[in-house]
Coordinates of C-alpha atoms in Angstrom, one line a residue:
X27 CA 38.4 32.6 -14.2
X28 CA 39.5 28.8 -14.7
X29 CA 39.5 28.9 -11.0
X30 CA 35.8 30.0 -10.9
X31 CA 34.9 27.5 -13.6
X32 CA 36.4 24.5 -11.5
X33 CA 34.4 25.7 -8.1
X34 CA 31.2 25.6 -10.1
X35 CA 31.8 22.3 -12.3
X36 CA 32.7 20.9 -8.3
X37 CA 29.8 22.6 -6.8
X38 CA 27.3 20.7 -9.9
X39 CA 29.0 17.6 -9.5
X40 CA 28.5 17.3 -5.6
X41 CA 24.8 18.5 -6.0
X42 CA 24.3 15.1 -8.1
X43 CA 25.4 13.1 -5.2
X44 CA 22.9 14.9 -2.9
X45 CA 19.4 13.2 -2.6
X46 CA 16.6 15.1 -2.7
X47 CA 13.1 14.4 -1.2
X48 CA 9.7 16.6 -2.0
X49 CA 6.9 16.2 0.5
X50 CA 3.5 16.2 -1.0
X51 CA 0.5 17.9 -0.3
X52 CA -1.5 15.3 -2.3
X53 CA -5.3 16.4 -1.7
X54 CA -7.1 19.4 -1.0
X55 CA -8.2 19.0 2.1
X56 CA -4.3 18.5 3.6
X57 CA -3.5 21.3 1.4
X58 CA -6.2 23.9 2.9
X59 CA -5.1 22.6 6.4
X60 CA -1.6 23.9 5.6
X61 CA -3.1 27.1 4.7
X62 CA -3.4 28.1 8.4
X63 CA 0.3 29.1 8.8
X64 CA 0.8 32.7 7.3
X65 CA 4.6 31.0 5.6
X66 CA 2.5 28.8 3.6
X67 CA 3.1 30.5 0.2
X68 CA 0.2 29.1 -2.0
X69 CA -3.5 29.5 -1.6
X70 CA -4.7 27.3 -4.7
X71 CA -3.6 23.5 -4.8
X72 CA -3.6 23.3 -8.9
X73 CA -0.9 26.0 -8.5
X74 CA 0.6 24.4 -5.7
X75 CA 0.8 21.0 -7.7
X76 CA 2.2 23.0 -10.8
X77 CA 5.3 24.9 -8.8
X78 CA 5.6 21.2 -7.4
X79 CA 6.0 19.2 -10.9
X80 CA 8.2 22.0 -11.7
X81 CA 10.3 21.3 -8.3
X82 CA 10.7 18.2 -9.1
X83 CA 11.7 18.5 -12.8
X84 CA 14.1 21.0 -11.8
X85 CA 15.8 18.6 -9.4
X86 CA 16.2 15.8 -12.0
X87 CA 17.9 18.2 -14.5
X88 CA 20.8 18.6 -11.8
X89 CA 21.3 14.8 -12.1
X90 CA 20.6 14.3 -8.0
X91 CA 18.2 11.1 -6.9
X92 CA 15.3 12.7 -6.2
X93 CA 11.9 10.8 -3.9
X94 CA 8.3 11.9 -3.6
X95 CA 6.8 12.0 -0.5
X96 CA 3.4 12.6 1.4
X97 CA 3.4 15.2 3.5
X98 CA 0.7 14.5 6.5
X99 CA -0.4 18.0 7.9
X100 CA -1.8 16.0 11.2
X101 CA 1.1 14.2 11.6
X102 CA 3.3 17.4 11.2
X103 CA 1.7 18.9 14.1
X104 CA 2.1 16.4 16.7
X105 CA 5.9 16.2 15.3
X106 CA 6.2 20.1 15.9
X107 CA 4.1 19.1 19.2
X108 CA 7.2 16.3 19.9
X109 CA 10.1 18.3 19.2
X110 CA 9.2 21.8 20.4
X111 CA 9.5 23.5 16.6
X112 CA 7.4 26.2 15.4
X113 CA 5.1 24.8 12.9
X114 CA 4.4 28.2 11.2
X115 CA 8.2 28.2 9.7
X116 CA 9.7 26.6 6.6
X117 CA 12.1 25.0 8.3
X118 CA 10.0 22.8 10.5
X119 CA 8.5 22.0 7.6
X120 CA 11.8 20.9 5.9
X121 CA 12.8 18.8 9.1
X122 CA 9.5 16.7 9.2
X123 CA 10.2 16.3 5.5
X124 CA 13.8 14.6 6.3
X125 CA 12.9 12.6 9.5
X126 CA 9.6 11.9 9.1
X127 CA 8.3 11.9 6.1
X128 CA 11.6 10.9 3.3
X129 CA 11.6 7.0 5.9
X130 CA 8.2 6.0 4.7
X131 CA 6.1 5.9 1.6
X132 CA 7.9 7.2 -1.2
X133 CA 8.4 7.0 -4.7
X134 CA 11.7 7.9 -7.2
X135 CA 11.0 10.7 -9.7
X136 CA 12.3 10.0 -13.3
X137 CA 10.3 12.7 -14.6
X138 CA 6.9 10.9 -15.0
X139 CA 4.0 13.3 -14.6
X140 CA 3.2 14.1 -11.5
X141 CA -0.6 13.3 -12.2
X142 CA 0.6 9.9 -12.4
X143 CA 2.4 9.5 -9.6
X144 CA 0.2 10.9 -7.0
X145 CA -2.3 7.9 -7.0
X146 CA 0.7 5.4 -6.8
X147 CA 2.4 7.0 -4.3
X148 CA -1.3 7.6 -2.2
X149 CA -2.1 3.7 -2.7
X150 CA 1.7 2.9 -1.6
X151 CA 0.8 4.8 1.6
X152 CA -2.3 2.3 2.6
X153 CA -0.5 -0.5 1.8
X154 CA 2.4 0.6 4.1
X155 CA 0.1 1.6 6.8
X156 CA -2.1 -1.6 6.5
X157 CA 1.3 -3.7 7.0
X158 CA 2.8 -1.6 10.0
X159 CA -1.3 -1.6 11.2
X160 CA -1.3 -5.8 10.9
X161 CA 2.1 -6.4 11.7
X162 CA 1.2 -4.1 15.3
X163 CA -1.6 -6.9 15.8
X164 CA 0.2 -9.9 15.1
X165 CA 3.1 -8.6 17.5
X166 CA 0.4 -7.5 20.5
X167 CA -1.4 -11.0 19.7
X168 CA 0.2 -12.6 22.7
X169 CA 0.5 -16.5 23.4
X170 CA -1.7 -19.3 23.2
X171 CA -3.1 -20.2 26.2
X172 CA -3.6 -24.0 25.2
X173 CA -0.3 -24.5 23.8
X174 CA 2.2 -21.8 24.9
X175 CA 2.9 -20.5 21.0
X176 CA 3.2 -17.1 19.9
X177 CA 0.1 -16.0 18.1
X178 CA 1.2 -13.9 15.6
X179 CA 4.5 -16.0 14.2
X180 CA 2.2 -19.3 14.1
X181 CA -0.2 -17.5 12.6
X182 CA 1.6 -16.0 9.9
X183 CA 3.2 -19.4 9.1
X184 CA -0.3 -20.4 8.5
X185 CA -0.8 -17.6 6.3
X186 CA 2.2 -18.5 4.4
X187 CA 1.2 -22.2 3.9
X188 CA -2.4 -21.6 2.9
X189 CA -1.5 -18.7 0.0
X190 CA 1.0 -21.4 -1.2
X191 CA -1.2 -24.2 -1.2
X192 CA -3.8 -21.3 -3.0
X193 CA -1.7 -20.1 -5.9
X194 CA -0.4 -24.0 -6.1
X195 CA -4.1 -25.7 -6.5
X196 CA -4.8 -22.5 -9.1
X197 CA -2.6 -23.8 -11.8
X198 CA -0.8 -21.3 -14.5
X199 CA -2.0 -18.0 -15.4
X200 CA -2.5 -14.4 -13.9
X201 CA -3.8 -14.3 -10.4
X202 CA -5.3 -11.3 -8.6
X203 CA -6.1 -11.9 -5.4
X204 CA -7.7 -10.0 -2.5
X205 CA -8.0 -10.3 1.5
X206 CA -10.6 -8.6 3.5
X207 CA -10.3 -8.8 7.2
X208 CA -11.7 -6.0 9.7
X209 CA -9.6 -5.2 13.0
X210 CA -11.3 -3.1 15.0
X211 CA -12.6 0.1 13.8
X212 CA -10.5 -0.6 10.1
X213 CA -10.7 -2.8 7.1
X214 CA -7.6 -4.5 6.1
X215 CA -6.9 -4.8 2.2
X216 CA -4.0 -6.5 0.7
X217 CA -3.8 -7.2 -3.0
X218 CA -1.6 -9.4 -4.4
X219 CA -1.1 -9.9 -8.3
X220 CA 1.1 -12.8 -9.4
X221 CA 1.8 -15.2 -12.6
X222 CA 2.5 -18.9 -13.0
X223 CA 3.6 -20.6 -15.7
X224 CA 2.8 -24.4 -16.7
X225 CA 5.6 -25.2 -15.1
X226 CA 7.5 -23.9 -11.6
X227 CA 6.1 -21.9 -9.1
X228 CA 4.0 -18.5 -9.2
X229 CA 6.1 -15.5 -9.5
X230 CA 5.5 -12.6 -6.6
X231 CA 6.6 -9.5 -5.5
X232 CA 8.1 -10.2 -2.3
X233 CA 6.8 -7.0 -0.3
X234 CA 3.4 -7.4 -1.9
X235 CA 3.6 -11.1 -0.8
X236 CA 4.5 -10.2 2.9
X237 CA 1.5 -7.6 3.0
X238 CA -0.7 -10.3 1.5
X239 CA 0.1 -12.8 4.6
X240 CA 0.2 -10.3 7.1
X241 CA -2.9 -9.1 6.6
X242 CA -4.4 -12.8 6.3
X243 CA -2.7 -13.9 9.2
X244 CA -3.8 -11.0 11.1
X245 CA -7.4 -12.4 10.5
X246 CA -6.3 -15.6 11.7
X247 CA -4.7 -14.5 15.2
X248 CA -7.9 -12.4 16.0
X249 CA -10.3 -14.9 14.5
X250 CA -12.2 -12.3 12.9
X251 CA -14.5 -13.2 9.5
X252 CA -13.3 -12.1 6.6
X253 CA -12.9 -13.0 2.7
X254 CA -10.6 -13.8 -0.2
X255 CA -11.2 -13.6 -3.3
X256 CA -9.0 -15.1 -6.6
X257 CA -9.2 -13.6 -10.2
X258 CA -7.3 -15.9 -12.9
X259 CA -6.9 -14.9 -16.5
X260 CA -5.3 -17.6 -19.1
X261 CA -5.2 -16.6 -22.5
X262 CA -8.5 -17.3 -24.9
X263 CA -10.6 -18.2 -21.7
X264 CA -13.1 -16.4 -19.7
X265 CA -11.7 -14.8 -16.1
X266 CA -12.2 -17.1 -13.3
X267 CA -13.2 -16.1 -10.2
X268 CA -13.6 -18.2 -6.9
X269 CA -14.0 -17.1 -3.1
X270 CA -13.3 -18.0 0.3
X271 CA -14.8 -17.0 3.7
X272 CA -12.5 -16.8 6.3
X273 CA -14.4 -17.9 9.8
X274 CA -12.2 -18.8 13.0
X275 CA -8.8 -19.4 11.4
X276 CA -9.6 -21.1 8.2
X277 CA -10.6 -20.5 4.4
X278 CA -13.9 -22.0 3.8
X279 CA -14.7 -22.4 0.1
X280 CA -18.0 -20.4 -0.9
X281 CA -20.6 -21.6 -3.2
X282 CA -20.4 -20.8 -7.4
X283 CA -23.9 -18.6 -6.0
X284 CA -22.3 -17.1 -3.2
X285 CA -19.0 -16.2 -5.5
X286 CA -22.0 -14.5 -7.8
X287 CA -23.9 -13.1 -5.1
X288 CA -20.7 -10.9 -4.0
X289 CA -19.7 -9.7 -7.1
X290 CA -23.1 -8.9 -8.3
X291 CA -24.9 -7.0 -5.2
X292 CA -23.8 -3.4 -4.5
X293 CA -22.3 -3.4 -1.2
X294 CA -24.3 -0.2 -0.3
X295 CA -27.5 -0.8 -1.0
X296 CA -27.8 -4.4 -2.2
X297 CA -28.9 -3.9 -4.9
X298 CA -28.1 -6.3 -8.1
X299 CA -25.6 -5.6 -10.2
X300 CA -24.9 -6.5 -14.0
X301 CA -22.7 -9.3 -14.1
X302 CA -18.9 -8.8 -15.7
X303 CA -19.0 -10.0 -19.3
X304 CA -16.3 -13.1 -19.9
X305 CA -16.3 -13.9 -16.7
X306 CA -17.1 -17.4 -15.0
X307 CA -18.2 -17.5 -11.4
X308 CA -17.3 -20.0 -9.5
X309 CA -16.9 -21.9 -5.9
X310 CA -13.7 -21.5 -3.9
X311 CA -11.7 -24.7 -4.2
X312 CA -10.7 -26.8 -0.9
X313 CA -7.4 -25.8 0.4
X314 CA -5.5 -29.2 2.3
X315 CA -4.9 -27.9 5.8
X316 CA -2.9 -29.8 8.1
X317 CA -2.8 -27.5 11.3
X318 CA -6.2 -28.9 13.4
X319 CA -5.4 -25.5 15.8
X320 CA -5.4 -23.2 13.9
X321 CA -4.1 -19.8 16.2

């Protein structure tokens, strides 16, 4: 009896050291795609999500490290075709989760409600895909025909300098930046949040900063038109909105009227939108530019 208890205790202890990844079908369309497989046991997405949440709670209660990833049915089908696995088998779904989903975008589960985790997980996946695609475009940009420099590397360095100058000039406050750049059939969007005190440089998340600079650098490298907007909050003052146009590798300040129009016009219909309360629409401020030949 003592030996049995000891064995069970050791197994529970070992189970707590084994990480788990649950790959989630976050939206109903992906869930419907998986229903084509007879071995997929669920026929209702809401019911499926409830069981996933129960599983996450059970895994967390066992003390191990549990992460939540996204299950992509299209990527799963490609994975099975590449590896020769039968997609209509639980083992194939398990291997896909371990080899493809787990190394991708994922979040650590610590008991949060699934409804709160899913939007964050989807946003994380979109950000990662954007960063990977932008990185690929920079890598493939080649070398400058005039000076022989690597265009992707030079554009990344230039984008980094522009971001530093923008944040230095913006001054103290909580800053929210959005950069939008067209790239082929895709619209690359990067978001950056940062805070700067009255003294010292801006504080920002390193991964967010890298993603933002990569998207801005892609616009510089490709020479595509794009835009950058800055929203700044300071205590006891209206929010300030500034904007710039990315054109031929340079950030050109928008006028106050152009910033107002950009925020107060419906992008789909062209109809005017009421201005936000307690917001000042301001022109973009000039950014020092020491590169006469942006790539």
